[in-house]
Structure formats: C-alpha cells, structure tokens
Short mmCIF file of C-alpha atoms and ligand atoms in Angstrom, two decimals:
data_model
loop_
_atom_site.label_atom_id
_atom_site.label_comp_id
_atom_site.label_asym_id
_atom_site.label_seq_id
_atom_site.Cartn_x
_atom_site.Cartn_y
_atom_site.Cartn_z
CA UNK A 1 89.85 -103.99 228.30
CA UNK A 2 92.63 -104.83 225.89
CA UNK A 3 92.65 -108.88 224.61
CA UNK A 4 95.58 -110.97 223.51
CA UNK A 5 94.38 -110.54 219.75
CA UNK A 6 94.50 -106.87 220.17
CA UNK A 7 98.07 -106.74 221.38
CA UNK A 8 99.23 -107.19 218.05
CA UNK A 9 97.50 -103.87 217.25
CA UNK A 10 100.34 -102.48 219.03
CA UNK A 11 103.61 -103.91 217.01
CA UNK A 12 105.23 -101.32 214.48
CA UNK A 13 105.27 -102.37 210.92
CA UNK A 14 108.99 -102.50 210.67
CA UNK A 15 108.78 -105.23 213.71
CA UNK A 16 105.67 -106.75 211.69
CA UNK A 17 107.07 -107.42 208.50
CA UNK A 18 109.20 -109.50 210.74
CA UNK A 19 107.07 -111.50 212.33
CA UNK A 20 105.12 -112.24 209.03
CA UNK A 21 108.43 -114.17 207.92
CA UNK A 22 109.10 -115.53 210.84
CA UNK A 23 105.35 -117.07 210.34
CA UNK A 24 104.37 -115.75 213.96
CA UNK A 25 101.17 -114.19 212.39
CA UNK A 26 100.04 -113.76 209.40
CA UNK A 27 98.29 -110.49 207.79
CA UNK A 28 94.84 -111.73 208.13
CA UNK A 29 95.18 -112.20 211.36
CA UNK A 30 96.22 -108.85 211.57
CA UNK A 31 94.10 -107.23 209.52
CA UNK A 32 90.97 -108.90 211.62
CA UNK A 33 92.64 -107.62 214.87
CA UNK A 34 92.95 -103.94 213.50
CA UNK A 35 89.40 -104.08 212.15
CA UNK A 36 87.69 -104.96 215.29
CA UNK A 37 90.09 -102.71 217.23
CA UNK A 38 88.74 -99.91 214.95
CA UNK A 39 84.97 -101.32 215.83
CA UNK A 40 85.80 -100.48 219.05
CA UNK A 41 87.47 -97.28 219.18
CA UNK A 42 86.52 -95.10 215.93
CA UNK A 43 83.09 -94.43 217.49
CA UNK A 44 84.22 -93.00 220.11
CA UNK A 45 87.39 -91.40 218.14
CA UNK A 46 86.41 -90.44 214.76
CA UNK A 47 89.43 -90.89 212.71
CA UNK A 48 87.66 -92.99 209.98
CA UNK A 49 85.28 -91.49 207.27
CA UNK A 50 85.43 -94.70 205.42
CA UNK A 51 86.63 -98.29 207.17
CA UNK A 52 86.96 -100.66 203.90
CA UNK A 53 86.52 -104.22 205.46
CA UNK A 54 85.69 -106.00 202.27
CA UNK A 55 88.75 -105.27 200.49
CA UNK A 56 91.26 -105.06 203.48
CA UNK A 57 90.09 -108.57 204.49
CA UNK A 58 90.81 -109.48 200.65
CA UNK A 59 94.27 -107.71 200.80
CA UNK A 60 95.04 -109.31 203.73
CA UNK A 61 93.93 -112.89 202.41
CA UNK A 62 96.31 -112.43 199.19
CA UNK A 63 99.23 -111.67 201.66
CA UNK A 64 99.17 -114.12 203.33
CA UNK A 65 98.56 -116.75 200.31
CA UNK A 66 101.43 -115.13 198.72
CA UNK A 67 103.41 -115.18 202.09
CA UNK A 68 102.73 -119.06 202.36
CA UNK A 69 104.74 -119.41 199.11
CA UNK A 70 107.78 -116.89 199.00
CA UNK A 71 108.41 -115.08 202.05
CA UNK A 72 111.99 -114.10 200.52
CA UNK A 73 111.56 -111.95 197.68
CA UNK A 74 108.27 -110.05 199.36
CA UNK A 75 108.19 -106.19 199.59
CA UNK A 76 109.13 -104.28 202.69
CA UNK A 77 105.33 -103.39 203.45
CA UNK A 78 104.06 -106.45 202.51
CA UNK A 79 100.52 -107.17 204.37
CA UNK A 80 101.17 -104.15 206.85
CA UNK A 81 97.95 -102.30 207.13
CA UNK A 82 98.32 -98.78 206.23
CA UNK A 83 95.40 -96.27 206.32
CA UNK A 84 94.99 -93.21 203.69
CA UNK A 85 94.02 -89.36 204.25
CA UNK A 86 90.96 -89.19 202.31
CA UNK A 87 92.19 -85.96 200.28
CA UNK A 88 94.29 -89.23 198.32
CA UNK A 89 92.16 -90.63 195.51
CA UNK A 90 91.53 -94.00 195.88
CA UNK A 91 89.88 -96.07 192.98
CA UNK A 92 86.91 -97.89 193.54
CA UNK A 93 86.64 -96.04 197.06
CA UNK A 94 84.77 -93.16 198.21
CA UNK A 95 87.06 -89.61 198.26
CA UNK A 96 85.82 -86.54 200.20
CA UNK A 97 88.66 -84.32 201.13
CA UNK A 98 86.05 -84.47 203.98
CA UNK A 99 83.65 -81.51 202.28
CA UNK A 100 79.76 -82.01 201.87
CA UNK A 101 80.66 -80.44 198.36
CA UNK A 102 82.43 -84.22 197.15
CA UNK A 103 79.85 -86.20 198.83
CA UNK A 104 79.51 -89.37 196.36
CA UNK A 105 82.46 -89.08 194.95
CA UNK A 106 83.98 -92.52 193.98
CA UNK A 107 87.33 -91.91 192.06
CA UNK A 108 87.88 -93.87 188.79
CA UNK A 109 91.25 -93.52 189.58
CA UNK A 110 94.22 -94.22 192.06
CA UNK A 111 97.25 -91.41 193.40
CA UNK A 112 100.24 -92.20 192.55
CA UNK A 113 101.34 -92.03 196.04
CA UNK A 114 98.80 -94.93 197.44
CA UNK A 115 99.65 -97.02 194.31
CA UNK A 116 103.12 -97.56 195.19
CA UNK A 117 102.15 -98.42 198.80
CA UNK A 118 99.75 -101.00 197.09
CA UNK A 119 103.39 -101.94 195.03
CA UNK A 120 105.29 -102.07 198.21
CA UNK A 121 102.88 -104.82 199.47
CA UNK A 122 101.14 -102.32 201.80
CA UNK A 123 97.08 -103.06 202.50
CA UNK A 124 94.28 -100.54 202.91
CA UNK A 125 92.49 -100.44 205.60
CA UNK A 126 90.00 -97.17 205.31
CA UNK A 127 90.22 -93.83 204.66
CA UNK A 128 90.87 -91.00 207.32
CA UNK A 129 89.41 -87.77 208.01
CA UNK A 130 90.81 -84.19 207.71
CA UNK A 131 90.10 -80.85 208.17
CA UNK A 132 87.65 -80.30 204.99
CA UNK A 133 89.98 -79.63 201.89
CA UNK A 134 92.85 -80.09 204.35
CA UNK A 135 92.43 -76.36 205.79
CA UNK A 136 92.61 -76.30 209.31
CA UNK A 137 95.15 -77.10 212.38
CA UNK A 138 92.45 -79.05 214.75
CA UNK A 139 90.61 -81.66 212.38
CA UNK A 140 87.53 -79.68 213.28
CA UNK A 141 86.58 -77.97 210.14
CA UNK A 142 85.74 -81.94 208.63
CA UNK A 143 82.22 -82.24 207.51
CA UNK A 144 82.30 -85.59 209.29
CA UNK A 145 83.13 -83.97 212.55
CA UNK A 146 85.89 -83.32 214.83
CA UNK A 147 88.64 -86.29 215.45
CA UNK A 148 89.22 -86.57 219.04
CA UNK A 149 92.23 -87.62 220.04
CA UNK A 150 93.43 -90.94 221.98
CA UNK A 151 95.30 -88.51 224.53
CA UNK A 152 93.86 -86.70 227.47
CA UNK A 153 94.87 -84.23 230.02
CA UNK A 154 96.28 -85.86 233.37
CA UNK A 155 92.75 -86.04 235.82
CA UNK A 156 90.42 -84.23 232.83
CA UNK A 157 88.04 -85.50 230.27
CA UNK A 158 87.80 -82.60 228.41
CA UNK A 159 87.98 -83.87 224.51
CA UNK A 160 91.26 -82.92 222.66
CA UNK A 161 92.10 -82.22 218.83
CA UNK A 162 94.80 -84.32 217.19
CA UNK A 163 96.05 -81.40 215.58
CA UNK A 164 95.00 -81.02 211.98
CA UNK A 165 94.75 -81.02 209.00
CA UNK A 166 95.85 -84.59 208.82
CA UNK A 167 93.77 -85.48 212.34
CA UNK A 168 92.25 -88.48 211.50
CA UNK A 169 95.83 -89.97 210.67
CA UNK A 170 97.90 -88.81 213.70
CA UNK A 171 94.74 -90.00 215.39
CA UNK A 172 94.62 -93.69 214.24
CA UNK A 173 98.55 -94.04 214.15
CA UNK A 174 98.61 -92.93 218.11
CA UNK A 175 95.34 -94.91 218.97
CA UNK A 176 96.86 -97.78 217.12
CA UNK A 177 94.07 -98.26 214.61
CA UNK A 178 96.50 -98.88 211.67
CA UNK A 179 99.95 -99.28 211.12
CA UNK A 180 100.87 -96.08 209.17
CA UNK A 181 99.03 -93.60 207.54
CA UNK A 182 99.09 -91.16 204.50
CA UNK A 183 99.42 -87.44 205.27
CA UNK A 184 99.48 -84.43 203.66
CA UNK A 185 101.15 -81.18 204.38
CA UNK A 186 100.79 -77.39 203.32
CA UNK A 187 101.47 -75.54 206.38
CA UNK A 188 101.71 -78.20 209.04
CA UNK A 189 99.39 -80.73 208.48
CA UNK A 190 101.82 -83.24 208.90
CA UNK A 191 103.81 -82.24 210.96
CA UNK A 192 101.39 -80.52 213.50
CA UNK A 193 99.18 -83.64 214.18
CA UNK A 194 102.16 -85.69 214.57
CA UNK A 195 103.48 -83.66 217.16
CA UNK A 196 100.94 -83.43 219.50
CA UNK A 197 99.54 -87.13 219.29
CA UNK A 198 102.98 -88.59 220.19
CA UNK A 199 103.98 -89.49 216.60
CA UNK A 200 106.54 -89.29 213.74
CA UNK A 201 105.40 -87.20 210.51
CA UNK A 202 107.88 -86.02 208.03
CA UNK A 203 106.96 -83.25 205.05
CA UNK A 204 109.68 -84.70 202.43
CA UNK A 205 110.79 -82.34 200.06
CA UNK A 206 108.69 -80.50 197.40
CA UNK A 207 108.71 -82.57 194.20
CA UNK A 208 109.67 -85.50 196.24
CA UNK A 209 106.08 -87.14 196.36
CA UNK A 210 104.04 -86.94 193.44
CA UNK A 211 100.85 -84.61 193.92
CA UNK A 212 99.13 -86.85 191.23
CA UNK A 213 95.47 -88.24 192.63
CA UNK A 214 95.81 -85.77 195.74
CA UNK A 215 92.94 -83.44 196.43
CA UNK A 216 95.14 -79.81 195.69
CA UNK A 217 94.62 -77.39 198.84
CA UNK A 218 97.52 -74.77 197.69
CA UNK A 219 99.57 -76.52 194.97
CA UNK A 220 102.86 -74.97 195.19
CA UNK A 221 103.04 -75.88 198.92
CA UNK A 222 101.52 -79.48 199.11
CA UNK A 223 103.34 -82.48 200.24
CA UNK A 224 102.21 -85.96 200.35
CA UNK A 225 104.18 -88.05 203.74
CA UNK A 226 103.91 -90.17 206.14
CA UNK A 227 102.64 -90.46 209.90
CA UNK A 228 104.12 -93.10 211.76
CA UNK A 229 104.55 -94.93 215.28
CA UNK A 230 108.60 -94.28 215.22
CA UNK A 231 111.21 -93.33 213.45
CA UNK A 232 111.69 -96.14 211.39
CA UNK A 233 108.56 -97.22 210.50
CA UNK A 234 108.79 -93.16 208.90
CA UNK A 235 111.73 -94.07 206.88
CA UNK A 236 110.24 -97.47 204.93
CA UNK A 237 106.71 -95.69 204.46
CA UNK A 238 108.21 -92.62 203.23
CA UNK A 239 110.63 -94.66 200.81
CA UNK A 240 107.36 -96.46 199.37
CA UNK A 241 105.95 -93.24 198.96
CA UNK A 242 108.11 -90.82 196.97
CA UNK A 243 108.84 -91.21 193.32
CA UNK A 244 109.37 -89.55 190.19
CA UNK A 245 105.74 -89.55 188.30
CA UNK A 246 105.93 -87.85 184.76
CA UNK A 247 102.26 -87.02 185.88
CA UNK A 248 103.26 -84.53 188.60
CA UNK A 249 105.70 -81.65 186.53
CA UNK A 250 106.63 -80.88 189.65
CA UNK A 251 107.73 -84.12 191.30
CA UNK A 252 111.51 -84.58 190.90
CA UNK A 253 113.21 -87.04 188.88
CA UNK A 254 115.84 -88.37 191.60
CA UNK A 255 116.70 -91.50 192.79
CA UNK A 256 115.03 -91.75 196.32
CA UNK A 257 117.55 -92.94 199.36
CA UNK A 258 117.03 -95.76 201.35
CA UNK A 259 115.74 -93.77 204.39
CA UNK A 260 115.74 -97.12 207.11
CA UNK A 261 119.80 -97.00 206.09
CA UNK A 262 120.21 -93.43 207.78
CA UNK A 263 118.10 -94.50 210.89
CA UNK A 264 120.84 -95.01 213.42
CA UNK A 265 123.82 -93.49 211.89
CA UNK A 266 123.97 -91.01 214.52
CA UNK A 267 124.57 -87.23 214.71
CA UNK A 268 128.26 -87.25 215.20
CA UNK A 269 130.18 -84.74 213.19
CA UNK A 270 126.42 -82.90 212.08
CA UNK A 271 125.86 -78.93 212.63
CA UNK A 272 122.26 -78.30 214.07
CA UNK A 273 121.39 -75.03 213.85
CA UNK A 274 119.28 -73.04 216.01
CA UNK A 275 117.37 -70.11 215.05
CA UNK A 276 117.02 -67.23 217.35
CA UNK A 277 113.82 -65.85 215.78
CA UNK A 278 112.05 -68.77 216.33
CA UNK A 279 112.02 -68.03 220.26
CA UNK A 280 108.91 -65.92 219.62
CA UNK A 281 106.68 -63.77 222.28
CA UNK A 282 103.99 -66.12 224.59
CA UNK A 283 106.02 -69.51 224.17
CA UNK A 284 105.32 -71.60 226.52
CA UNK A 285 107.85 -72.25 228.94
CA UNK A 286 107.84 -76.25 228.86
CA UNK A 287 108.18 -75.87 224.94
CA UNK A 288 111.35 -73.55 225.45
CA UNK A 289 112.91 -76.01 227.99
CA UNK A 290 111.88 -79.06 225.42
CA UNK A 291 113.88 -77.16 222.88
CA UNK A 292 116.81 -76.85 225.18
CA UNK A 293 116.77 -80.14 226.41
CA UNK A 294 116.73 -81.43 222.36
CA UNK A 295 119.93 -79.66 222.11
CA UNK A 296 121.48 -81.28 225.12
CA UNK A 297 120.01 -84.48 223.84
CA UNK A 298 122.25 -83.98 220.48
CA UNK A 299 125.48 -82.19 222.01
CA UNK A 300 126.01 -85.67 223.85
CA UNK A 301 125.26 -87.64 221.06
CA UNK A 302 127.90 -85.37 219.22
CA UNK A 303 126.60 -82.90 216.99
CA UNK A 304 127.92 -79.36 217.44
CA UNK A 305 125.14 -76.85 218.10
CA UNK A 306 125.20 -73.21 216.39
CA UNK A 307 122.92 -70.22 216.18
CA UNK A 308 121.86 -69.50 213.07
CA UNK A 309 119.38 -66.69 211.59
CA UNK A 310 116.47 -66.92 209.56
CA UNK A 311 115.30 -62.94 209.50
CA UNK A 312 112.11 -63.28 207.89
CA UNK A 313 110.52 -65.67 209.62
CA UNK A 314 107.97 -63.05 211.21
CA UNK A 315 106.74 -62.77 207.59
CA UNK A 316 106.15 -66.30 207.63
CA UNK A 317 102.76 -66.68 208.64
CA UNK A 318 101.25 -63.36 207.19
CA UNK A 319 102.08 -64.07 203.98
CA UNK A 320 101.79 -68.10 203.84
CA UNK A 321 97.84 -66.96 204.53
CA UNK A 322 98.09 -65.17 201.53
CA UNK A 323 99.88 -67.40 199.13
CA UNK A 324 97.67 -70.54 200.52
CA UNK A 325 94.74 -68.81 200.22
CA UNK A 326 95.41 -67.76 196.44
CA UNK A 327 95.51 -70.91 195.73
CA UNK A 328 92.92 -72.54 197.30
CA UNK A 329 90.42 -70.05 195.81
CA UNK A 330 91.85 -71.57 192.16
CA UNK A 331 91.64 -74.96 192.54
CA UNK A 332 88.38 -75.16 194.31
CA UNK A 333 86.85 -73.30 191.49
CA UNK A 334 86.61 -76.91 189.69
CA UNK A 335 83.64 -77.70 192.21
CA UNK A 336 80.79 -76.17 190.57
CA UNK A 337 78.34 -78.84 190.50
CA UNK A 338 79.06 -80.26 187.25
CA UNK A 339 82.38 -82.37 187.43
CA UNK A 340 82.49 -84.26 190.96
CA UNK A 341 79.74 -85.11 193.82
CA UNK A 342 77.44 -83.11 194.93
CA UNK A 343 74.71 -81.10 192.67
CA UNK A 344 72.44 -78.60 194.03
CA UNK A 345 69.58 -77.49 191.40
CA UNK A 346 68.99 -73.92 190.41
CA UNK A 347 67.16 -71.93 187.92
CA UNK A 348 69.58 -71.94 185.35
CA UNK A 349 73.40 -72.67 185.54
CA UNK A 350 74.62 -69.58 187.53
CA UNK A 351 72.42 -70.71 190.18
CA UNK A 352 73.41 -74.26 190.19
CA UNK A 353 76.94 -73.37 190.55
CA UNK A 354 75.70 -71.08 193.75
CA UNK A 355 73.82 -73.49 195.11
CA UNK A 356 76.46 -76.03 194.95
CA UNK A 357 79.13 -74.00 196.65
CA UNK A 358 76.90 -72.62 199.20
CA UNK A 359 75.61 -75.61 200.30
CA UNK A 360 79.00 -77.65 199.99
CA UNK A 361 81.64 -75.74 201.04
CA UNK A 362 81.93 -75.02 205.13
CA UNK A 363 82.61 -71.88 206.69
CA UNK A 364 86.05 -71.96 206.73
CA UNK A 365 86.71 -72.99 203.51
CA UNK A 366 84.68 -70.52 201.92
CA UNK A 367 87.01 -67.85 204.14
CA UNK A 368 89.82 -69.17 202.74
CA UNK A 369 88.03 -68.70 199.05
CA UNK A 370 86.96 -64.90 200.32
CA UNK A 371 90.86 -63.86 201.04
CA UNK A 372 92.15 -65.84 198.15
CA UNK A 373 89.82 -63.81 195.47
CA UNK A 374 90.26 -60.59 197.34
CA UNK A 375 94.44 -61.37 196.84
CA UNK A 376 94.50 -62.26 193.52
CA UNK A 377 92.11 -58.93 192.36
CA UNK A 378 93.22 -56.66 190.39
CA UNK A 379 94.46 -53.55 192.64
CA UNK A 380 95.10 -55.97 195.13
CA UNK A 381 97.56 -58.33 193.61
CA UNK A 382 100.43 -56.25 194.14
CA UNK A 383 99.72 -55.12 197.57
CA UNK A 384 99.37 -58.58 198.85
CA UNK A 385 99.83 -61.84 196.56
CA UNK A 386 103.11 -59.85 194.83
CA UNK A 387 104.69 -59.10 198.11
CA UNK A 388 103.74 -62.25 199.71
CA UNK A 389 106.08 -64.16 196.76
CA UNK A 390 108.80 -61.68 197.32
CA UNK A 391 108.86 -62.69 200.79
CA UNK A 392 108.68 -66.39 199.97
CA UNK A 393 111.80 -65.74 198.06
CA UNK A 394 113.65 -63.86 200.89
CA UNK A 395 112.55 -66.70 203.48
CA UNK A 396 113.90 -69.44 201.19
CA UNK A 397 116.82 -67.17 200.99
CA UNK A 398 117.57 -66.96 204.60
CA UNK A 399 117.26 -71.26 204.56
CA UNK A 400 119.70 -71.15 202.09
CA UNK A 401 122.63 -69.06 204.06
CA UNK A 402 121.91 -71.36 207.14
CA UNK A 403 122.49 -74.44 205.55
CA UNK A 404 125.83 -73.02 204.08
CA UNK A 405 127.06 -73.37 207.86
CA UNK A 406 124.63 -76.16 209.69
CA UNK A 407 123.19 -79.63 208.45
CA UNK A 408 120.00 -79.50 209.98
CA UNK A 409 117.99 -77.19 211.72
CA UNK A 410 116.00 -78.13 215.22
CA UNK A 411 112.86 -75.86 216.52
CA UNK A 412 109.70 -77.10 218.34
CA UNK A 413 107.05 -78.06 216.27
CA UNK A 414 103.99 -76.47 217.93
CA UNK A 415 103.95 -73.48 220.41
CA UNK A 416 101.64 -75.41 222.63
CA UNK A 417 100.56 -78.67 223.48
CA UNK A 418 96.80 -80.05 221.98
CA UNK A 419 94.14 -77.92 223.01
CA UNK A 420 90.55 -78.80 223.83
CA UNK A 421 88.17 -79.13 221.01
CA UNK A 422 86.05 -76.12 220.56
CA UNK A 423 88.26 -73.93 222.12
CA UNK A 424 90.05 -71.94 218.86
CA UNK A 425 87.28 -72.38 216.74
CA UNK A 426 86.04 -68.79 217.44
CA UNK A 427 89.24 -67.22 216.10
CA UNK A 428 90.47 -67.87 213.07
CA UNK A 429 93.52 -66.06 213.56
CA UNK A 430 94.15 -67.52 216.74
CA UNK A 431 93.63 -70.77 215.26
CA UNK A 432 96.90 -69.57 212.12
CA UNK A 433 99.31 -69.01 215.13
CA UNK A 434 99.98 -72.78 215.27
CA UNK A 435 101.25 -73.10 212.49
CA UNK A 436 103.59 -70.10 213.52
CA UNK A 437 106.87 -73.05 213.49
CA UNK A 438 105.76 -74.84 210.28
CA UNK A 439 104.80 -72.55 207.32
CA UNK A 440 108.10 -71.43 206.71
CA UNK A 441 109.67 -75.11 206.09
CA UNK A 442 106.54 -75.29 203.24
CA UNK A 443 107.25 -71.72 201.52
CA UNK A 444 110.94 -72.49 201.46
CA UNK A 445 109.72 -76.28 199.88
CA UNK A 446 112.22 -78.02 202.45
CA UNK A 447 111.71 -81.36 204.26
CA UNK A 448 110.78 -81.27 207.51
CA UNK A 449 109.77 -83.51 209.92
CA UNK A 450 108.17 -83.69 213.93
CA UNK A 451 109.10 -86.37 216.14
CA UNK A 452 107.94 -86.93 219.92
CA UNK A 453 110.48 -85.44 222.70
CA UNK A 454 108.10 -85.63 225.96
CA UNK A 455 105.55 -84.82 227.56
CA UNK A 456 103.57 -81.24 228.54
CA UNK A 457 102.99 -80.67 232.51
CA UNK A 458 99.44 -81.79 231.53
CA UNK A 459 100.74 -85.35 230.34
CA UNK A 460 99.97 -84.99 226.63
CA UNK A 461 102.75 -85.36 224.01
CA UNK A 462 105.57 -82.69 222.46
CA UNK A 463 107.50 -82.88 219.44
CA UNK A 464 110.38 -81.31 218.19
CA UNK A 465 110.63 -80.49 214.95
CA UNK A 466 113.94 -81.08 212.31
CA UNK A 467 114.40 -79.02 209.09
CA UNK A 468 116.53 -80.35 206.15
CA UNK A 469 118.34 -79.11 203.26
CA UNK A 470 116.01 -80.19 199.81
CA UNK A 471 116.12 -83.73 199.20
CA UNK A 472 118.64 -84.32 202.69
CA UNK A 473 115.59 -86.48 204.02
CA UNK A 474 118.05 -88.83 205.23
CA UNK A 475 119.80 -86.26 208.24
CA UNK A 476 116.22 -85.46 209.39
CA UNK A 477 116.21 -89.08 209.99
CA UNK A 478 119.68 -89.33 211.51
CA UNK A 479 118.60 -86.95 213.67
CA UNK A 480 115.54 -87.94 214.67
CA UNK A 481 116.44 -91.23 215.56
CA UNK A 482 119.14 -90.02 217.66
CA UNK A 483 116.26 -87.71 219.49
CA UNK A 484 114.01 -90.61 219.54
CA UNK A 485 116.59 -92.38 221.69
CA UNK A 486 117.29 -89.98 224.28
CA UNK A 487 113.96 -89.69 224.89
CA UNK A 488 112.77 -93.29 225.66
CA UNK A 489 109.63 -95.06 225.51
CA UNK A 490 107.04 -92.14 225.96
CA UNK A 491 103.73 -92.98 227.89
CA UNK A 492 100.77 -94.33 225.55
CA UNK A 493 97.42 -92.85 224.93
CA UNK A 494 95.38 -95.00 227.62
CA UNK A 495 92.24 -96.99 226.39
CA UNK A 496 90.10 -95.05 228.16
CA UNK A 497 87.12 -95.13 225.17
CA UNK A 498 86.79 -98.64 226.86
CA UNK A 499 85.35 -96.95 229.54
CA UNK A 500 83.24 -94.71 227.32
CA UNK A 501 79.36 -94.86 227.14
N1 LIG B 1 96.94 -74.78 209.08
C1 LIG B 1 97.32 -74.96 207.95
C2 LIG B 1 96.09 -74.32 207.29
O1 LIG B 1 95.24 -74.21 207.72
C3 LIG B 1 97.94 -75.71 206.99
C4 LIG B 1 97.50 -77.09 206.78
C5 LIG B 1 98.11 -77.88 205.90
O2 LIG B 1 99.01 -77.58 205.87
N2 LIG B 1 97.48 -78.65 204.54
O3 LIG B 1 96.33 -73.65 206.22
#
C-alpha cells in the first residue's frame, strides 16, 4: 500500500527541483521516502546491489541545509536522488560490474560522469544491478542474480526481464526507486531496457560523455547516458553527464547544448527517415503497428516522412558480435587476480591467473572472451575481425548518406516486448537477436534514444527508437517529446510486490 510519504517517490526530477525551491518538501524527506521504498521493493525487484544509505542521507542533509540558505543559485539536480549502474567507479563505494571477479573492489577514484552529476547537485542513492560486465540483453548474467521487472503481463504472474544490460537502472527508474539513473550502452543497453520498462533512455554520440572511470566492455562502442522517467528528465540528466574530459582521449571538446531547451520545440520542418531494412522477418505485428503509429503522430505534428535505405543493416548484428567480443577479450585481460578484486591462489603465478579467471567470470563473459580471442588470433583476424571492421565502415556510410536527406530516423527499439526470466537463457543467439535494432547505432557512433510509445497486447511497455546525426542529440529530444506528448500518459506498473510473500 502506498503511504503519503511514498507519493513523493513518483514525482519526476524536474518537478522535484521546483518543489524544493518552493519549500514544499526537503531533499532529506525525499531521500528518506525513497530509501523506505527501496527497503520495501528491492528484495523483490533486485535492482540495487549496494544501497549507500549513510552517504545518501548525509548528502540529502547537506542539500537541505544549502537549500535553506540560497535557493536561487543552486545547480539543476540539487538534492535529486540518482542511482548509478555498478559499472561506474564511485570513490569509496564498492564497484563490481556485477562480476565475481571484482568482488571486494572499492575504487579510490570517481568516474568523470558521476563526478559531474554530484557537481550538478545530484545525491547518490546506490549502485544498480547489471549484466556481468554489461554483456547481455536481459540482466540475467549478473553475479548478483536477475533483476525482476516491475511490470507484469496482464493476468499473469510470470517474472519478466527489465532488459539489459542496464536492467537495474531501468527497473529502479520504472519502480520509482530513484529519480533517474546512469546507464551504459555498447550495443543497446540503455535503449533496450528503457523500451521494455516504459522509461526514456538516451545513448549520446560516441565521445559526448567521458568513459573515464567506467568499467570497459568494448571501448570503441561504449557510451554512458541516462535512463529517466520522461524526456525532460533525460535532458537535464544528460546535460549534467556530458562533458569534455582530457582523461578520455575519445571525449569530444565541444560545448554541451542545453538539451532541456530543445524539449518542446516541436517537429515542424523536420524530416524523419524510415529505414526499409528494419522491416525484418518475424517482427511482431504489434511492433510494426506501433512504428506506423509513430509515423502518424509525427506527421500530424508537422514532420515530413521519408523512406531511407540502410543497405548493410543485416550485417550489423554479426559484425557487432565480432567487434564487441574482440575488444572485450582485450579489456578483460586486466582481471588477473593481481590488480583488482578476487584472487584464487595457485601453485604458481600462471595457475593463480587461471584459477582467478575460472572462478571470477561467469559463462557469458567466458563465451565473449573465447570468441574475441578467436577472431583476433592469427589466421582468423583477416577473415573475421578485419571484415567486421570493414562492415562497420559501410554501416556508418549508409547513415551518412541517409542523413543528407533526413534529420532523424525512427525505428522500433526492440523486436518484441519484455520476455520472461529464463525464456531465452538457453540460446545465446536468440538473446543476441534482441539487439537487432540497436547495435547499428553503436557501430556508427551515433546518438540513439528510446521513448515509451505504448503498451503491448500483454499490457507491457513498447518503445520507439530515434537515431540522430553525430552530436545532434537536440533533434532527438525534440522528436522524443513529440512522441511522448502524442502517446499521452501511459499506464504505470502496479505495486504488485506489496502483495508478494
Ligand atoms: N546486448 C548487447 C551485448 O550483450 C549489448 C550490451 C550493451 O550494450 N552493454 O553485447
């Protein structure tokens, strides 16, 4: 049952900032309410792997004190409770990438993205569950167990996945266990979990957010971004997270626009592309219908629609699943029992490495290391890795061409609504197919966003994806807000866990 205090957990971040300034509620009251909700809900949802209770309360107290002194000059996220995917290093707070191999690792440094959030006034609640090293599409590969979506199918008790790899972030935002969350996206891990939980997720252009202090999966594809309750919240969170950082040589030295100002600018005059190659075989009719609905909404608001061709789309998934494991196999070489986390002793140093890595990594991570090492090995490098890199260039070129004619591209985010926990774990290839609409964006380094657009026949969320030109996140915010407005307020997940045993 919801208490009066619990109601404050349902207020979006931008609205909360206004309530603070009007002295309607204090950051400390809000923090206490959210922590109480986490206590009640997290045992069922498993979104948090660490709740930083003491530092959250201390931060909220500080924010409350500051508010009583000078409310006019406070930063935009002042006193807003935000949670962090466990892939971001947080100084003094356990950071595990949800892998056994990082057990007991407490960073002595703070990632650039999280430091920027704290600079802008946000207060950390805790660390969120994810697929081990962000490898997965359902949050079922975490060492700390699966995250359970706060959503359920109509009349059915089956536990659903919250998407992955940022499943803790999407579930925590959807279940109102924080006001917003950080996430990372290597092949869809911000957009896909956002789509299946009815939340907004944006992966900005590669280089927009610093990767410094984020546990690396595939360095040429990884980007950080927010998962938020609505488009406006996503805009203020991304504004805080994005920056130029000399510590990440791939971070771009360009001003970060005011994304919130783009929200509400409308879509009049924009041309939206519909890529014909995304009409894949076996796409659920309701996904196809949602896509068409999106087209109608944008047309009605004054956008022009144009079919575009992204010819090499069919190669995106196979080439992604070569490039990403190749980079992962190299990045994960550092977990050797010497520098971080777990150590399993052995008779000599080699057997110590072997024992540590055998015990420390889960099955999916081992599969990626094996594939990655294979495609990089002598004799296979040209046949697989090099070919995948060439395809990557062709995929990027398709987008460059399309963007000479259109301002943004509209597609579904996922080929299906959320599936049940355990439904796809037996078949890795079927699991990889979930990423069919999202990986192209990472391969081309472009910004991509998922916005809730409706519910499936089962009563679970569906999202539409927007793809933009490099560093043109603003257009995505404009189009996303237009879709959000047209879709109207969607149903919220029921608090079914209050009845759970
Ligand atoms: N599902 C994809 C994978 O497993 C993408 C994951 C991600 O974006 N981190 O590689």
